[in-house]
């Protein structure tokens, strides 16, 4: 997942997605994998970013929502605005797919003002989407 070679990273993401989907022990490595996805995949090209988001959604599906949310919220402090925007977008898609019964919305409400004050317009745009999703629930 954290390989610097784009082709190897792409194949690694495919393997990680299948592993998370079918392996019973996948829940034990949630934080490590999601941290790698946040740091190395969410700031990449669209295809790799999409696969990274799919891995995060799959971890939420296997009842590891707290770990995924924690790692994605750590991504809010990243120096690269495109990683911050991708973390916000991925969290919004998790909430859209699973709702407040699975995802804890209270910590997100606390960091929302910080996202709206971000210097990058893409982060602010994604924060609007997240706020809209939070309002729906």
Short mmCIF file of C-alpha atoms in Angstrom, two decimals:
data_model
loop_
_atom_site.label_atom_id
_atom_site.label_comp_id
_atom_site.label_asym_id
_atom_site.label_seq_id
_atom_site.Cartn_x
_atom_site.Cartn_y
_atom_site.Cartn_z
CA UNK A 1 0.00 0.00 0.00
CA UNK A 2 2.88 2.36 0.78
CA UNK A 3 5.12 1.44 -2.16
CA UNK A 4 6.68 4.35 -4.04
CA UNK A 5 6.30 2.62 -7.42
CA UNK A 6 2.85 3.51 -8.78
CA UNK A 7 2.26 0.16 -10.53
CA UNK A 8 3.29 -1.84 -7.47
CA UNK A 9 1.14 0.39 -5.28
CA UNK A 10 -1.84 -0.18 -7.57
CA UNK A 11 -1.44 -3.97 -7.35
CA UNK A 12 -0.86 -3.73 -3.60
CA UNK A 13 -4.11 -1.82 -3.18
CA UNK A 14 -5.95 -4.52 -5.14
CA UNK A 15 -4.44 -7.20 -2.89
CA UNK A 16 -5.23 -5.20 0.26
CA UNK A 17 -8.85 -4.73 -0.81
CA UNK A 18 -9.31 -8.48 -1.36
CA UNK A 19 -7.54 -9.21 1.93
CA UNK A 20 -9.79 -6.86 3.89
CA UNK A 21 -12.87 -8.28 2.21
CA UNK A 22 -12.15 -11.96 2.88
CA UNK A 23 -9.63 -12.31 5.73
CA UNK A 24 -10.94 -12.74 9.25
CA UNK A 25 -7.81 -11.16 10.73
CA UNK A 26 -8.07 -7.94 8.70
CA UNK A 27 -9.58 -6.09 11.67
CA UNK A 28 -6.28 -6.36 13.54
CA UNK A 29 -4.36 -4.24 11.02
CA UNK A 30 -6.92 -1.50 10.45
CA UNK A 31 -4.90 1.43 11.80
CA UNK A 32 -1.67 0.50 10.00
CA UNK A 33 -3.32 0.00 6.61
CA UNK A 34 -5.54 3.09 6.80
CA UNK A 35 -2.59 5.20 7.93
CA UNK A 36 -0.65 4.03 4.86
CA UNK A 37 -3.63 4.74 2.63
CA UNK A 38 -3.96 8.27 4.03
CA UNK A 39 -0.26 9.11 3.69
CA UNK A 40 0.54 7.45 0.37
CA UNK A 41 -2.67 6.89 -1.61
CA UNK A 42 -5.16 9.68 -1.04
CA UNK A 43 -2.83 12.29 -2.50
CA UNK A 44 -2.19 10.31 -5.70
CA UNK A 45 -3.92 9.94 -9.06
CA UNK A 46 -7.66 9.38 -9.24
CA UNK A 47 -7.49 5.60 -9.70
CA UNK A 48 -5.22 5.05 -6.70
CA UNK A 49 -7.20 7.53 -4.60
CA UNK A 50 -10.41 5.69 -5.48
CA UNK A 51 -8.95 2.33 -4.45
CA UNK A 52 -7.69 3.84 -1.18
CA UNK A 53 -11.18 5.15 -0.43
CA UNK A 54 -12.62 1.72 -1.24
CA UNK A 55 -10.25 0.12 1.27
CA UNK A 56 -11.38 2.60 3.94
CA UNK A 57 -15.04 1.84 3.16
CA UNK A 58 -14.34 -1.90 3.33
CA UNK A 59 -12.75 -1.50 6.78
CA UNK A 60 -15.85 0.38 7.94
CA UNK A 61 -17.96 -2.43 6.52
CA UNK A 62 -16.12 -5.01 8.65
CA UNK A 63 -16.98 -2.95 11.73
CA UNK A 64 -13.72 -1.02 12.13
CA UNK A 65 -15.30 2.42 11.77
CA UNK A 66 -13.59 3.92 14.83
CA UNK A 67 -10.09 3.09 13.59
CA UNK A 68 -10.81 4.35 10.08
CA UNK A 69 -12.34 7.58 11.37
CA UNK A 70 -9.40 8.16 13.72
CA UNK A 71 -6.80 7.72 10.97
CA UNK A 72 -8.73 9.84 8.46
CA UNK A 73 -9.08 12.62 11.04
CA UNK A 74 -5.32 12.47 11.63
CA UNK A 75 -5.05 13.22 7.91
CA UNK A 76 -6.71 16.60 8.53
CA UNK A 77 -3.39 17.77 10.00
CA UNK A 78 -1.37 16.81 6.92
CA UNK A 79 0.64 19.55 5.23
CA UNK A 80 -0.58 18.65 1.73
CA UNK A 81 -4.02 20.15 1.05
CA UNK A 82 -4.95 17.43 -1.46
CA UNK A 83 -4.54 14.77 1.25
CA UNK A 84 -6.69 16.79 3.67
CA UNK A 85 -9.38 17.22 0.99
CA UNK A 86 -9.29 13.50 0.16
CA UNK A 87 -9.62 12.58 3.86
CA UNK A 88 -12.67 14.84 4.18
CA UNK A 89 -14.17 13.38 1.00
CA UNK A 90 -13.58 9.79 2.18
CA UNK A 91 -15.16 10.50 5.57
CA UNK A 92 -18.19 12.04 3.85
CA UNK A 93 -18.57 8.93 1.69
CA UNK A 94 -18.31 6.71 4.80
CA UNK A 95 -21.08 8.71 6.47
CA UNK A 96 -23.16 8.63 3.29
CA UNK A 97 -22.80 4.84 3.04
CA UNK A 98 -23.13 3.83 6.70
CA UNK A 99 -24.80 6.68 8.58
CA UNK A 100 -24.50 7.81 12.20
CA UNK A 101 -25.20 4.38 13.69
CA UNK A 102 -21.80 3.22 12.48
CA UNK A 103 -19.83 6.47 12.24
CA UNK A 104 -19.43 8.73 15.29
CA UNK A 105 -20.43 12.24 14.18
CA UNK A 106 -19.53 14.22 17.33
CA UNK A 107 -15.75 14.41 16.72
CA UNK A 108 -16.43 15.57 13.16
CA UNK A 109 -18.61 18.42 14.37
CA UNK A 110 -15.70 19.68 16.48
CA UNK A 111 -13.19 19.80 13.58
CA UNK A 112 -15.59 21.21 11.00
CA UNK A 113 -14.79 24.90 11.77
CA UNK A 114 -11.08 24.17 11.34
CA UNK A 115 -11.78 22.68 7.90
CA UNK A 116 -13.84 25.71 6.86
CA UNK A 117 -10.92 27.97 7.84
CA UNK A 118 -8.39 26.01 5.77
CA UNK A 119 -6.33 28.02 3.29
CA UNK A 120 -7.02 25.67 0.35
CA UNK A 121 -10.32 26.12 -1.49
CA UNK A 122 -10.63 22.38 -2.31
CA UNK A 123 -10.53 21.54 1.41
CA UNK A 124 -13.22 24.14 2.11
CA UNK A 125 -15.30 22.72 -0.77
CA UNK A 126 -15.03 19.18 0.61
CA UNK A 127 -15.85 20.50 4.08
CA UNK A 128 -19.11 21.88 2.65
CA UNK A 129 -19.91 18.40 1.34
CA UNK A 130 -19.13 16.88 4.73
CA UNK A 131 -21.28 19.47 6.52
CA UNK A 132 -24.15 18.73 4.12
CA UNK A 133 -23.79 15.01 4.80
CA UNK A 134 -23.75 15.60 8.56
CA UNK A 135 -26.86 17.77 8.26
CA UNK A 136 -28.71 14.98 6.43
CA UNK A 137 -28.35 12.74 9.46
#
